[in-house]
Amino acid sequence: MDEYLLIESQGPWGGPGAERFVDDAVRLRAAGHDVVLLLIENGVTAALAGAGHTAGSTGPEGAPGRGLRDLLDGGGRVWADAFSLTHRALVPEQLLPGVVPVEMDEVAARLLAPGARGVWH
């Protein structure tokens, strides 16, 4: 099983590329890979509980905002950069259940783990 750290820096308003990137994470997880999706910069806005279109808006069921929920429900992990959250005046209580705020030392450890593959969007 491969380990992936997918890094998304665009929010849901950044265009369809962000949605497709989240959908890629869902597909990798469904194929049995260990997947962590890290949301940084404006990407953290995708994890807001009330956003209504939290990336992946064309998920398998076609429902708005399915992408992050599908990833979490499928056993993937979603991390939100704590620095990016702070600089956007966001607090963890505003995030979708299951989204975990992380510091860069956790991200570095994951990226430097043997066999980890990093992909940045």
mmCIF file of C-alpha atoms in Angstrom:
data_model
loop_
_atom_site.group_PDB
_atom_site.id
_atom_site.type_symbol
_atom_site.label_atom_id
_atom_site.label_comp_id
_atom_site.label_asym_id
_atom_site.label_seq_id
_atom_site.Cartn_x
_atom_site.Cartn_y
_atom_site.Cartn_z
ATOM 1 C CA MET A 1 0.000 0.000 0.000
ATOM 2 C CA ASP A 2 1.414 3.361 -1.011
ATOM 3 C CA GLU A 3 1.263 6.399 1.251
ATOM 4 C CA TYR A 4 0.234 9.736 -0.228
ATOM 5 C CA LEU A 5 0.364 13.262 1.123
ATOM 6 C CA LEU A 6 -1.734 15.371 -1.231
ATOM 7 C CA ILE A 7 -1.397 19.120 -0.682
ATOM 8 C CA GLU A 8 -4.197 21.422 -1.820
ATOM 9 C CA SER A 9 -3.582 25.172 -1.674
ATOM 10 C CA GLN A 10 -6.674 26.390 -3.535
ATOM 11 C CA GLY A 11 -10.096 26.838 -2.048
ATOM 12 C CA PRO A 12 -13.345 25.656 -3.580
ATOM 13 C CA TRP A 13 -13.514 28.927 -5.515
ATOM 14 C CA GLY A 14 -10.135 28.279 -7.151
ATOM 15 C CA GLY A 15 -11.725 26.432 -10.036
ATOM 16 C CA PRO A 16 -12.489 22.817 -10.937
ATOM 17 C CA GLY A 17 -8.867 21.723 -10.480
ATOM 18 C CA ALA A 18 -9.264 21.705 -6.706
ATOM 19 C CA GLU A 19 -12.380 19.551 -6.969
ATOM 20 C CA ARG A 20 -10.645 17.080 -9.261
ATOM 21 C CA PHE A 21 -7.646 16.918 -6.923
ATOM 22 C CA VAL A 22 -9.905 15.990 -3.994
ATOM 23 C CA ASP A 23 -11.634 13.419 -6.201
ATOM 24 C CA ASP A 24 -8.184 11.959 -6.973
ATOM 25 C CA ALA A 25 -7.605 11.592 -3.227
ATOM 26 C CA VAL A 26 -10.939 9.762 -2.873
ATOM 27 C CA ARG A 27 -10.025 7.391 -5.719
ATOM 28 C CA LEU A 28 -6.567 6.680 -4.288
ATOM 29 C CA ARG A 29 -8.106 5.845 -0.925
ATOM 30 C CA ALA A 30 -10.757 3.647 -2.553
ATOM 31 C CA ALA A 31 -7.914 1.763 -4.282
ATOM 32 C CA GLY A 32 -6.506 0.934 -0.844
ATOM 33 C CA HIS A 33 -3.784 3.542 -0.473
ATOM 34 C CA ASP A 34 -3.081 5.471 2.719
ATOM 35 C CA VAL A 35 -4.112 9.051 1.902
ATOM 36 C CA VAL A 36 -3.705 12.305 3.786
ATOM 37 C CA LEU A 37 -5.070 15.439 2.140
ATOM 38 C CA LEU A 38 -3.428 18.558 3.546
ATOM 39 C CA LEU A 39 -5.309 21.810 3.042
ATOM 40 C CA ILE A 40 -3.096 24.894 3.161
ATOM 41 C CA GLU A 41 -3.401 28.577 2.303
ATOM 42 C CA ASN A 42 -6.878 29.197 0.791
ATOM 43 C CA GLY A 43 -7.422 25.454 0.623
ATOM 44 C CA VAL A 44 -8.416 25.440 4.304
ATOM 45 C CA THR A 45 -11.671 27.170 3.374
ATOM 46 C CA ALA A 46 -12.764 23.931 1.701
ATOM 47 C CA ALA A 47 -13.012 22.358 5.161
ATOM 48 C CA LEU A 48 -15.488 24.852 6.605
ATOM 49 C CA ALA A 49 -18.524 22.965 7.840
ATOM 50 C CA GLY A 50 -21.017 25.432 6.388
ATOM 51 C CA ALA A 51 -19.287 26.081 3.068
ATOM 52 C CA GLY A 52 -21.836 24.040 1.132
ATOM 53 C CA HIS A 53 -19.250 23.247 -1.524
ATOM 54 C CA THR A 54 -16.277 21.905 0.371
ATOM 55 C CA ALA A 55 -14.398 20.793 -2.735
ATOM 56 C CA GLY A 56 -15.185 17.649 -4.663
ATOM 57 C CA SER A 57 -18.597 19.014 -5.629
ATOM 58 C CA THR A 58 -18.890 16.402 -8.335
ATOM 59 C CA GLY A 59 -18.358 13.468 -5.977
ATOM 60 C CA PRO A 60 -19.708 9.979 -6.679
ATOM 61 C CA GLU A 61 -23.217 10.895 -5.589
ATOM 62 C CA GLY A 62 -23.118 14.239 -7.371
ATOM 63 C CA ALA A 63 -23.994 16.038 -4.141
ATOM 64 C CA PRO A 64 -22.374 19.355 -3.317
ATOM 65 C CA GLY A 65 -19.413 19.044 -1.011
ATOM 66 C CA ARG A 66 -19.130 15.267 -1.174
ATOM 67 C CA GLY A 67 -15.379 15.109 -1.826
ATOM 68 C CA LEU A 68 -13.963 15.747 1.648
ATOM 69 C CA ARG A 69 -16.756 13.802 3.321
ATOM 70 C CA ASP A 70 -16.221 10.889 0.942
ATOM 71 C CA LEU A 71 -12.505 10.877 1.726
ATOM 72 C CA LEU A 72 -13.119 10.943 5.474
ATOM 73 C CA ASP A 73 -15.883 8.332 5.282
ATOM 74 C CA GLY A 74 -13.592 6.103 3.203
ATOM 75 C CA GLY A 75 -10.859 6.116 5.847
ATOM 76 C CA GLY A 76 -8.710 8.899 4.434
ATOM 77 C CA ARG A 77 -7.479 11.767 6.540
ATOM 78 C CA VAL A 78 -7.909 15.488 6.007
ATOM 79 C CA TRP A 79 -5.489 17.869 7.675
ATOM 80 C CA ALA A 80 -5.792 21.651 7.781
ATOM 81 C CA ASP A 81 -2.667 23.765 8.226
ATOM 82 C CA ALA A 82 -2.979 25.538 11.592
ATOM 83 C CA PHE A 83 -1.003 28.559 10.352
ATOM 84 C CA SER A 84 -3.336 29.002 7.366
ATOM 85 C CA LEU A 85 -6.373 28.691 9.634
ATOM 86 C CA THR A 86 -5.031 31.314 12.031
ATOM 87 C CA HIS A 87 -4.265 33.782 9.255
ATOM 88 C CA ARG A 88 -7.820 33.481 7.986
ATOM 89 C CA ALA A 89 -9.312 33.927 11.493
ATOM 90 C CA LEU A 90 -10.688 30.377 11.406
ATOM 91 C CA VAL A 91 -10.918 28.070 14.405
ATOM 92 C CA PRO A 92 -11.070 24.249 14.495
ATOM 93 C CA GLU A 93 -14.688 24.312 15.650
ATOM 94 C CA GLN A 94 -15.659 25.710 12.235
ATOM 95 C CA LEU A 95 -14.255 22.702 10.357
ATOM 96 C CA LEU A 96 -16.037 19.616 9.126
ATOM 97 C CA PRO A 97 -15.992 16.815 11.700
ATOM 98 C CA GLY A 98 -12.881 14.725 11.160
ATOM 99 C CA VAL A 99 -10.693 17.497 9.747
ATOM 100 C CA VAL A 100 -7.602 17.823 11.947
ATOM 101 C CA PRO A 101 -5.570 21.028 12.329
ATOM 102 C CA VAL A 102 -1.835 20.247 12.084
ATOM 103 C CA GLU A 103 1.473 22.025 12.472
ATOM 104 C CA MET A 104 4.215 21.815 9.851
ATOM 105 C CA ASP A 105 6.342 19.439 11.950
ATOM 106 C CA GLU A 106 3.617 16.791 11.517
ATOM 107 C CA VAL A 107 3.507 17.475 7.791
ATOM 108 C CA ALA A 108 7.298 17.206 7.503
ATOM 109 C CA ALA A 109 7.311 13.910 9.394
ATOM 110 C CA ARG A 110 4.680 12.510 7.065
ATOM 111 C CA LEU A 111 6.445 13.719 3.934
ATOM 112 C CA LEU A 112 9.808 12.349 5.067
ATOM 113 C CA ALA A 113 8.444 8.932 6.058
ATOM 114 C CA PRO A 114 9.867 6.078 3.977
ATOM 115 C CA GLY A 115 7.671 5.363 0.964
ATOM 116 C CA ALA A 116 5.603 8.548 1.258
ATOM 117 C CA ARG A 117 4.689 10.324 -1.941
ATOM 118 C CA GLY A 118 3.960 14.036 -1.916
ATOM 119 C CA VAL A 119 1.774 15.675 -4.560
ATOM 120 C CA TRP A 120 1.132 19.428 -4.539
ATOM 121 C CA HIS A 121 -1.723 21.171 -6.319
#
